[in-house]
Amino acid sequence: MKFSELKLEESVVEALDAMRFDDCTPVQEQAIPIILEGKDLIAVAQTGTGKTAAFLVPILNKLSTGNYPEDAINCVIMSPTRELAQQIDQQMEGFSYFMPTSSVAVYGGNDGILFEQQKKGLVLGADVVIATPGRLLAHLNLGYVDFSKVSFFVLDEADRMLDMGFFDDIMQIVKYLPEERQTIMFSATMPAKIQQMAKTILRNPEEIKLAVSKPAEKIIQAAYICYESQKLGIIQSLFADQVPEKGIIFASSKIKVKEVTKALKRMKLNVGEMHSDLEQSQREAIMYEFKSGKINILVATDIVSRGIDIDDIRSVINYDVPHDSEDYVHRIGRTARANNDGVAITFVSEKEQSNFKSIEDFLGKTIYKIPVPAELGESPEYAPRATRYTGGRKPRKNYKSNGGNKKNTQATSKKK
């Protein structure tokens, strides 16, 4: 379906034309008509499916009719991270280019000037507020934010917000909203706590569920079956001859990000780190240096695995196995964008084998196992146990792999 086939206001159509939005993605085709009808919606869709436009376009279309109060907050969009809030705000600017619609992005940081700018936008009543939960709640608790006229409440990447511990914050924010509102929730997964939240804050919602897409075929995927203590050695071996033009190393915790970054700096590599301990100005500076090529390796938590568009990333290394298949798809999806090729390598320690097997099962393929460099010593066998089992003792299974042998000093790796 084309956007021109939807019942959209002329100002919105002009903005879509200017931004070269022609054909709807599946989530846009399904979500936009439902939101235009004024119904609550819960949509299961991952980053990269066009979901931001799926909620921004119909909401802006409604605001463009002029049937909503001026100088009042009409829409609140919740985002798990500062980076995603900024991106939504940028898209908001594009879609509302031909409309007198205002917005303010509200996110954390130690900049007092930024806080005052956000306060001004909230007090004056920006049409659309795009915010991270913690910072928005801080403003609300100070008593100068009026949400009494909010008509639209959007939760973007709801599962990520819950993973980051924002459930209580979101439920506190909901108390400030009028009961008569349209609520829209987007989530990449639908765990029990998301379902619980949906039942609490949505009214008779329509549901959309898009299957999680598999990684692009042009991404070359491989793995090392290794001990935790061998991971840094493998990185050193990988970068000994050639450093990637631009690559991201994902780690599961801030501590590991800092450890890996220090190790790579000792190797005299141009490396930066990205995690929530950094101030906003530091994060923006590092992301700018990475995009511009001053830094060619970014070590990060999952804060950059979703919603960050950088087209020329050549490699992704999972220092730790992601917790679920969707996270794996999001992480490695940072490479092989804009018709480029890409490589995704995952380090799999003994305790991570079951998680990795679940990812292989989801992908419907066996990921090639590269032998650990001989100088790093023996590596464990790839013998993942069943991940979810209730009842008595389950017999162990022994899975053979093409490279995760106990002794691999004579193994040779294939070139792909």
Short mmCIF file of C-alpha atoms in Angstrom, two decimals:
data_model
loop_
_atom_site.label_atom_id
_atom_site.label_comp_id
_atom_site.label_asym_id
_atom_site.label_seq_id
_atom_site.Cartn_x
_atom_site.Cartn_y
_atom_site.Cartn_z
CA MET A 1 0.00 0.00 0.00
CA LYS A 2 1.12 3.55 -0.74
CA PHE A 3 0.82 6.40 1.77
CA SER A 4 -1.24 8.25 -0.83
CA GLU A 5 -3.94 5.58 -0.43
CA LEU A 6 -4.37 6.38 3.27
CA LYS A 7 -6.79 9.05 4.45
CA LEU A 8 -4.16 11.61 5.39
CA GLU A 9 -4.25 15.41 5.56
CA GLU A 10 -2.52 17.33 2.76
CA SER A 11 0.16 18.77 5.08
CA VAL A 12 1.14 15.25 6.18
CA VAL A 13 1.19 13.95 2.61
CA GLU A 14 3.45 16.84 1.58
CA ALA A 15 5.89 16.02 4.37
CA LEU A 16 5.90 12.32 3.41
CA ASP A 17 6.59 13.25 -0.22
CA ALA A 18 9.43 15.56 0.83
CA MET A 19 10.96 12.76 2.90
CA ARG A 20 10.46 10.30 0.00
CA PHE A 21 8.09 8.07 1.93
CA ASP A 22 6.11 6.31 -0.77
CA ASP A 23 5.24 2.71 0.10
CA CYS A 24 4.08 1.66 3.56
CA THR A 25 5.95 -1.05 5.43
CA PRO A 26 3.75 -3.89 6.76
CA VAL A 27 3.52 -2.40 10.26
CA GLN A 28 2.64 1.03 8.85
CA GLU A 29 -0.03 -0.44 6.58
CA GLN A 30 -1.65 -2.23 9.51
CA ALA A 31 -1.14 0.30 12.32
CA ILE A 32 -1.93 3.66 10.69
CA PRO A 33 -5.62 2.94 9.87
CA ILE A 34 -6.21 1.59 13.40
CA ILE A 35 -4.66 4.67 15.02
CA LEU A 36 -6.59 6.98 12.67
CA GLU A 37 -9.80 5.29 13.87
CA GLY A 38 -8.92 6.27 17.44
CA LYS A 39 -8.51 2.72 18.77
CA ASP A 40 -5.93 1.60 21.31
CA LEU A 41 -3.23 -0.57 19.77
CA ILE A 42 -0.63 -3.07 20.89
CA ALA A 43 1.86 -3.95 18.15
CA VAL A 44 4.66 -6.50 18.28
CA ALA A 45 7.26 -5.19 15.86
CA GLN A 46 11.01 -4.85 16.00
CA THR A 47 13.26 -1.91 15.22
CA GLY A 48 13.79 -1.41 11.50
CA THR A 49 10.18 -2.15 10.51
CA GLY A 50 9.21 1.52 10.26
CA LYS A 51 7.28 1.60 13.51
CA THR A 52 8.21 5.21 14.37
CA ALA A 53 6.35 6.46 11.31
CA ALA A 54 3.58 3.97 12.09
CA PHE A 55 2.59 5.98 15.16
CA LEU A 56 3.91 9.47 14.33
CA VAL A 57 2.13 9.82 10.97
CA PRO A 58 -1.43 9.12 12.19
CA ILE A 59 -0.98 11.13 15.40
CA LEU A 60 0.36 14.16 13.51
CA ASN A 61 -2.44 13.70 10.99
CA LYS A 62 -4.98 14.00 13.82
CA LEU A 63 -3.22 17.01 15.36
CA SER A 64 -3.17 18.74 11.96
CA THR A 65 -6.97 18.92 11.93
CA GLY A 66 -6.85 21.66 14.58
CA ASN A 67 -9.32 19.90 16.85
CA TYR A 68 -6.91 19.78 19.78
CA PRO A 69 -6.10 22.51 22.31
CA GLU A 70 -3.31 24.97 21.54
CA ASP A 71 -0.48 25.57 24.01
CA ALA A 72 -1.18 22.22 25.64
CA ILE A 73 0.56 18.85 25.67
CA ASN A 74 -1.49 16.63 23.38
CA CYS A 75 0.79 13.61 22.95
CA VAL A 76 3.34 11.86 25.18
CA ILE A 77 5.77 9.36 23.62
CA MET A 78 7.87 7.21 25.97
CA SER A 79 11.27 5.92 24.86
CA PRO A 80 13.75 3.66 26.68
CA THR A 81 16.89 5.65 25.80
CA ARG A 82 18.04 9.18 25.10
CA GLU A 83 19.30 8.19 21.67
CA LEU A 84 15.95 6.79 20.58
CA ALA A 85 14.13 9.82 22.00
CA GLN A 86 16.39 12.06 19.93
CA GLN A 87 15.77 10.00 16.80
CA ILE A 88 12.00 10.10 17.26
CA ASP A 89 12.23 13.88 17.75
CA GLN A 90 14.21 14.20 14.50
CA GLN A 91 11.61 12.20 12.59
CA MET A 92 8.91 14.27 14.24
CA GLU A 93 10.53 17.41 12.79
CA GLY A 94 10.47 15.90 9.31
CA PHE A 95 6.89 14.64 9.38
CA SER A 96 5.55 17.91 10.85
CA TYR A 97 7.54 20.19 8.52
CA PHE A 98 4.42 21.64 6.89
CA MET A 99 2.47 21.82 10.17
CA PRO A 100 2.59 24.28 13.09
CA THR A 101 3.27 21.42 15.50
CA SER A 102 5.83 21.71 18.30
CA SER A 103 7.76 19.03 20.16
CA VAL A 104 10.25 18.69 22.99
CA ALA A 105 12.59 15.80 23.75
CA VAL A 106 12.98 15.15 27.48
CA TYR A 107 15.88 12.95 28.57
CA GLY A 108 18.51 12.72 31.28
CA GLY A 109 21.90 14.31 31.60
CA ASN A 110 23.75 16.56 34.02
CA ASP A 111 23.34 19.69 31.91
CA GLY A 112 21.32 22.26 33.89
CA ILE A 113 20.70 24.33 30.77
CA LEU A 114 19.19 21.28 29.04
CA PHE A 115 16.90 20.69 32.01
CA GLU A 116 15.66 24.29 31.88
CA GLN A 117 15.04 24.02 28.11
CA GLN A 118 13.00 20.88 28.69
CA LYS A 119 11.10 22.58 31.51
CA LYS A 120 10.26 25.53 29.24
CA GLY A 121 8.89 23.22 26.53
CA LEU A 122 6.78 21.34 29.06
CA VAL A 123 5.42 24.49 30.75
CA LEU A 124 4.55 26.20 27.46
CA GLY A 125 2.76 23.07 26.27
CA ALA A 126 4.61 21.51 23.32
CA ASP A 127 2.17 19.46 21.23
CA VAL A 128 4.32 16.33 21.45
CA VAL A 129 6.59 15.33 24.34
CA ILE A 130 9.13 12.58 23.60
CA ALA A 131 10.69 11.40 26.82
CA THR A 132 12.60 8.79 28.76
CA PRO A 133 10.67 7.67 31.87
CA GLY A 134 13.09 8.75 34.61
CA ARG A 135 13.61 12.31 33.40
CA LEU A 136 9.92 12.86 32.61
CA LEU A 137 8.95 11.68 36.08
CA ALA A 138 11.48 14.10 37.58
CA HIS A 139 9.74 17.00 35.82
CA LEU A 140 6.28 15.73 36.79
CA ASN A 141 7.25 15.47 40.45
CA LEU A 142 8.24 19.16 40.44
CA GLY A 143 4.61 20.05 39.78
CA TYR A 144 4.66 22.30 36.71
CA VAL A 145 3.69 19.78 33.99
CA ASP A 146 0.03 19.62 32.94
CA PHE A 147 -0.99 16.33 31.31
CA SER A 148 -4.73 16.90 31.73
CA LYS A 149 -5.31 17.44 27.99
CA VAL A 150 -3.15 14.58 26.66
CA SER A 151 -5.00 12.65 23.95
CA PHE A 152 -2.27 10.24 22.84
CA PHE A 153 0.09 8.12 24.94
CA VAL A 154 2.70 6.03 23.10
CA LEU A 155 5.06 3.44 24.59
CA ASP A 156 7.86 2.69 22.13
CA GLU A 157 10.02 -0.40 22.74
CA ALA A 158 8.01 -1.21 25.85
CA ASP A 159 9.91 -4.45 26.51
CA ARG A 160 13.21 -2.58 26.54
CA MET A 161 11.84 -0.07 29.05
CA LEU A 162 10.79 -2.91 31.34
CA ASP A 163 14.18 -4.61 30.92
CA MET A 164 15.77 -1.35 32.10
CA GLY A 165 13.58 -1.28 35.22
CA PHE A 166 11.12 1.44 34.21
CA PHE A 167 7.87 -0.42 34.97
CA ASP A 168 7.13 1.51 38.18
CA ASP A 169 8.10 4.84 36.58
CA ILE A 170 5.72 4.25 33.67
CA MET A 171 2.86 3.32 35.96
CA GLN A 172 3.52 6.52 37.96
CA ILE A 173 3.43 8.59 34.74
CA VAL A 174 0.13 6.96 33.72
CA LYS A 175 -1.47 8.35 36.91
CA TYR A 176 -0.91 11.89 35.58
CA LEU A 177 -2.75 11.12 32.30
CA PRO A 178 -6.50 11.47 31.69
CA GLU A 179 -8.42 8.21 31.43
CA GLU A 180 -9.94 9.33 28.13
CA ARG A 181 -6.96 8.96 25.84
CA GLN A 182 -5.69 6.78 23.01
CA THR A 183 -2.86 4.48 24.11
CA ILE A 184 -0.46 2.86 21.64
CA MET A 185 2.16 0.31 22.64
CA PHE A 186 4.99 -1.05 20.49
CA SER A 187 7.17 -3.90 21.72
CA ALA A 188 9.60 -6.29 20.05
CA THR A 189 8.56 -9.10 22.41
CA MET A 190 5.50 -9.83 24.54
CA PRO A 191 6.62 -11.23 27.93
CA ALA A 192 4.17 -11.61 30.83
CA LYS A 193 4.97 -8.22 32.37
CA ILE A 194 4.24 -6.43 29.08
CA GLN A 195 0.90 -8.26 28.89
CA GLN A 196 0.18 -7.19 32.46
CA MET A 197 0.96 -3.57 31.61
CA ALA A 198 -1.17 -3.71 28.46
CA LYS A 199 -4.20 -4.96 30.42
CA THR A 200 -3.74 -2.12 32.91
CA ILE A 201 -3.30 0.88 30.62
CA LEU A 202 -4.97 -0.07 27.29
CA ARG A 203 -8.71 -0.35 26.60
CA ASN A 204 -9.92 -3.08 24.23
CA PRO A 205 -6.81 -2.73 22.06
CA GLU A 206 -6.43 -3.94 18.51
CA GLU A 207 -3.41 -6.23 18.14
CA ILE A 208 -0.79 -6.47 15.40
CA LYS A 209 1.98 -9.02 15.44
CA LEU A 210 4.75 -9.02 12.87
CA ALA A 211 7.09 -11.99 12.87
CA VAL A 212 10.64 -11.16 13.89
CA SER A 213 12.59 -11.02 10.67
CA LYS A 214 15.72 -13.08 10.30
CA PRO A 215 19.08 -11.33 9.88
CA ALA A 216 20.01 -10.23 6.38
CA GLU A 217 21.45 -13.07 4.30
CA LYS A 218 24.51 -11.01 3.43
CA ILE A 219 25.63 -10.98 7.09
CA ILE A 220 28.31 -13.64 7.52
CA GLN A 221 27.67 -15.18 10.95
CA ALA A 222 30.24 -17.15 12.94
CA ALA A 223 31.05 -18.03 16.55
CA TYR A 224 33.90 -19.01 18.84
CA ILE A 225 33.16 -21.68 21.46
CA CYS A 226 35.51 -20.56 24.21
CA TYR A 227 36.16 -20.04 27.88
CA GLU A 228 35.33 -16.62 29.33
CA SER A 229 39.03 -16.03 29.97
CA GLN A 230 39.82 -16.52 26.26
CA LYS A 231 37.56 -13.78 24.91
CA LEU A 232 40.03 -10.89 25.10
CA GLY A 233 42.70 -13.08 23.52
CA ILE A 234 40.40 -13.85 20.60
CA ILE A 235 39.79 -10.13 20.05
CA GLN A 236 43.51 -9.49 20.06
CA SER A 237 43.98 -12.29 17.53
CA LEU A 238 41.19 -10.96 15.30
CA PHE A 239 42.62 -7.44 15.24
CA ALA A 240 46.29 -8.46 15.01
CA ASP A 241 46.43 -8.29 11.21
CA GLN A 242 43.53 -6.05 10.28
CA VAL A 243 41.28 -3.70 12.23
CA PRO A 244 37.74 -3.30 10.85
CA GLU A 245 36.94 0.00 9.14
CA LYS A 246 34.05 0.39 11.57
CA GLY A 247 32.81 -2.15 14.12
CA ILE A 248 30.75 -2.53 17.29
CA ILE A 249 31.56 -4.87 20.16
CA PHE A 250 28.49 -5.59 22.32
CA ALA A 251 28.94 -6.58 25.96
CA SER A 252 26.24 -7.44 28.47
CA SER A 253 27.29 -5.05 31.25
CA LYS A 254 28.89 -1.65 31.79
CA ILE A 255 31.77 -3.30 33.67
CA LYS A 256 32.63 -5.53 30.71
CA VAL A 257 32.37 -2.59 28.32
CA LYS A 258 34.92 -0.70 30.40
CA GLU A 259 37.24 -3.74 30.67
CA VAL A 260 37.18 -4.45 26.93
CA THR A 261 37.68 -0.77 26.10
CA LYS A 262 40.76 -0.57 28.33
CA ALA A 263 42.19 -3.73 26.77
CA LEU A 264 41.71 -2.40 23.23
CA LYS A 265 43.26 0.94 24.15
CA ARG A 266 46.32 -0.95 25.39
CA MET A 267 46.43 -2.41 21.87
CA LYS A 268 46.64 1.18 20.54
CA LEU A 269 43.25 0.96 18.80
CA ASN A 270 40.91 3.90 18.18
CA VAL A 271 38.14 2.79 20.48
CA GLY A 272 35.27 4.43 22.33
CA GLU A 273 32.81 3.16 24.91
CA MET A 274 29.05 3.68 25.16
CA HIS A 275 27.01 2.93 28.28
CA SER A 276 24.61 4.59 30.69
CA ASP A 277 27.31 5.79 33.11
CA LEU A 278 28.36 8.44 30.60
CA GLU A 279 26.87 11.91 30.63
CA GLN A 280 24.69 12.83 27.67
CA SER A 281 27.31 15.20 26.22
CA GLN A 282 29.92 12.42 26.37
CA ARG A 283 27.62 9.94 24.63
CA GLU A 284 26.79 12.39 21.87
CA ALA A 285 30.48 13.22 21.37
CA ILE A 286 31.46 9.54 21.14
CA MET A 287 28.64 8.76 18.72
CA TYR A 288 29.71 11.70 16.55
CA GLU A 289 33.32 10.50 16.53
CA PHE A 290 32.19 6.98 15.62
CA LYS A 291 29.95 8.16 12.79
CA SER A 292 32.67 10.47 11.44
CA GLY A 293 35.37 7.76 11.57
CA LYS A 294 37.57 9.25 14.29
CA ILE A 295 36.73 6.15 16.31
CA ASN A 296 36.49 2.91 14.36
CA ILE A 297 35.57 0.52 17.20
CA LEU A 298 32.69 1.18 19.56
CA VAL A 299 32.33 -1.02 22.66
CA ALA A 300 28.77 -0.78 23.92
CA THR A 301 25.95 -2.21 25.97
CA ASP A 302 22.65 -2.87 24.21
CA ILE A 303 21.97 0.85 24.39
CA VAL A 304 22.98 1.07 20.70
CA SER A 305 21.56 -2.25 19.50
CA ARG A 306 18.18 -0.76 18.64
CA GLY A 307 17.21 2.24 16.65
CA ILE A 308 20.65 3.66 15.80
CA ASP A 309 21.15 4.05 12.05
CA ILE A 310 24.79 3.96 10.93
CA ASP A 311 25.12 2.52 7.45
CA ASP A 312 28.81 1.65 7.14
CA ILE A 313 29.38 -0.69 10.12
CA ARG A 314 31.38 -3.65 8.77
CA SER A 315 31.44 -5.96 11.77
CA VAL A 316 29.62 -6.75 14.98
CA ILE A 317 31.18 -8.81 17.77
CA ASN A 318 28.98 -10.18 20.54
CA TYR A 319 31.43 -10.35 23.45
CA ASP A 320 28.57 -12.01 25.35
CA VAL A 321 25.70 -14.04 23.93
CA PRO A 322 22.52 -11.90 23.88
CA HIS A 323 19.74 -12.97 26.25
CA ASP A 324 17.27 -13.76 23.49
CA SER A 325 16.96 -14.19 19.74
CA GLU A 326 15.42 -10.77 19.18
CA ASP A 327 18.39 -9.08 20.85
CA TYR A 328 20.73 -11.10 18.64
CA VAL A 329 18.87 -9.98 15.52
CA HIS A 330 18.94 -6.35 16.67
CA ARG A 331 22.64 -6.44 17.48
CA ILE A 332 23.91 -8.03 14.29
CA GLY A 333 21.44 -5.96 12.28
CA ARG A 334 23.72 -2.96 12.89
CA THR A 335 25.94 -4.33 10.11
CA ALA A 336 25.25 -5.06 6.42
CA ARG A 337 23.01 -2.02 6.06
CA ALA A 338 22.49 0.05 2.90
CA ASN A 339 23.58 -2.84 0.63
CA ASN A 340 26.91 -3.27 2.42
CA ASP A 341 28.37 -6.61 3.48
CA GLY A 342 28.92 -7.40 7.12
CA VAL A 343 30.35 -9.93 9.58
CA ALA A 344 28.83 -10.93 12.92
CA ILE A 345 30.93 -12.96 15.38
CA THR A 346 29.71 -14.25 18.74
CA PHE A 347 31.85 -15.43 21.66
CA VAL A 348 30.13 -18.34 23.42
CA SER A 349 31.38 -19.34 26.85
CA GLU A 350 30.35 -22.59 28.58
CA LYS A 351 27.43 -21.08 30.50
CA GLU A 352 26.18 -19.25 27.38
CA GLN A 353 25.89 -22.33 25.17
CA SER A 354 22.19 -22.97 25.85
CA ASN A 355 21.30 -19.38 24.99
CA PHE A 356 23.30 -19.62 21.78
CA LYS A 357 21.63 -22.90 20.81
CA SER A 358 18.25 -21.18 21.25
CA ILE A 359 19.41 -18.49 18.83
CA GLU A 360 20.48 -21.13 16.30
CA ASP A 361 17.09 -22.84 16.68
CA PHE A 362 15.32 -19.53 16.06
CA LEU A 363 17.43 -18.85 12.97
CA GLY A 364 16.88 -22.41 11.72
CA LYS A 365 20.57 -22.82 10.98
CA THR A 366 23.83 -23.91 12.56
CA ILE A 367 26.23 -20.99 12.85
CA TYR A 368 29.77 -21.85 11.77
CA LYS A 369 32.17 -22.32 14.70
CA ILE A 370 35.67 -20.91 14.22
CA PRO A 371 38.41 -22.77 16.10
CA VAL A 372 39.91 -20.80 18.98
CA PRO A 373 43.52 -19.80 18.16
CA ALA A 374 45.86 -22.59 19.27
CA GLU A 375 48.01 -20.25 21.36
CA LEU A 376 45.03 -19.63 23.66
CA GLY A 377 44.90 -23.29 24.69
CA GLU A 378 42.07 -25.80 24.67
CA SER A 379 38.48 -24.71 24.26
CA PRO A 380 35.28 -26.34 25.52
CA GLU A 381 33.09 -28.60 23.42
CA TYR A 382 29.83 -27.22 22.12
CA ALA A 383 27.38 -29.27 24.18
CA PRO A 384 24.44 -27.05 25.12
CA ARG A 385 21.90 -28.41 27.55
CA ALA A 386 18.18 -27.94 27.00
CA THR A 387 17.24 -24.43 28.14
CA ARG A 388 13.73 -24.80 29.49
CA TYR A 389 12.84 -28.03 31.25
CA THR A 390 10.63 -28.73 34.22
CA GLY A 391 10.45 -32.05 35.99
CA GLY A 392 13.11 -34.67 36.66
CA ARG A 393 16.72 -34.78 35.64
CA LYS A 394 17.20 -34.46 31.89
CA PRO A 395 19.89 -36.57 30.24
CA ARG A 396 22.82 -34.65 28.78
CA LYS A 397 23.15 -34.40 25.04
CA ASN A 398 26.42 -34.23 23.22
CA TYR A 399 26.34 -31.93 20.20
CA LYS A 400 29.25 -32.07 17.78
CA SER A 401 30.24 -28.84 16.10
CA ASN A 402 32.46 -27.81 13.23
CA GLY A 403 35.15 -26.11 15.21
CA GLY A 404 34.37 -26.17 18.91
CA ASN A 405 36.43 -29.30 19.60
CA LYS A 406 38.09 -29.94 22.93
CA LYS A 407 41.45 -29.89 21.24
CA ASN A 408 41.59 -27.72 18.17
CA THR A 409 45.28 -27.15 17.62
CA GLN A 410 45.13 -29.02 14.32
CA ALA A 411 41.76 -27.63 13.21
CA THR A 412 41.67 -25.22 10.35
CA SER A 413 39.03 -22.59 9.85
CA LYS A 414 37.12 -22.19 6.64
CA LYS A 415 37.09 -18.89 4.86
CA LYS A 416 33.66 -17.64 4.00
#
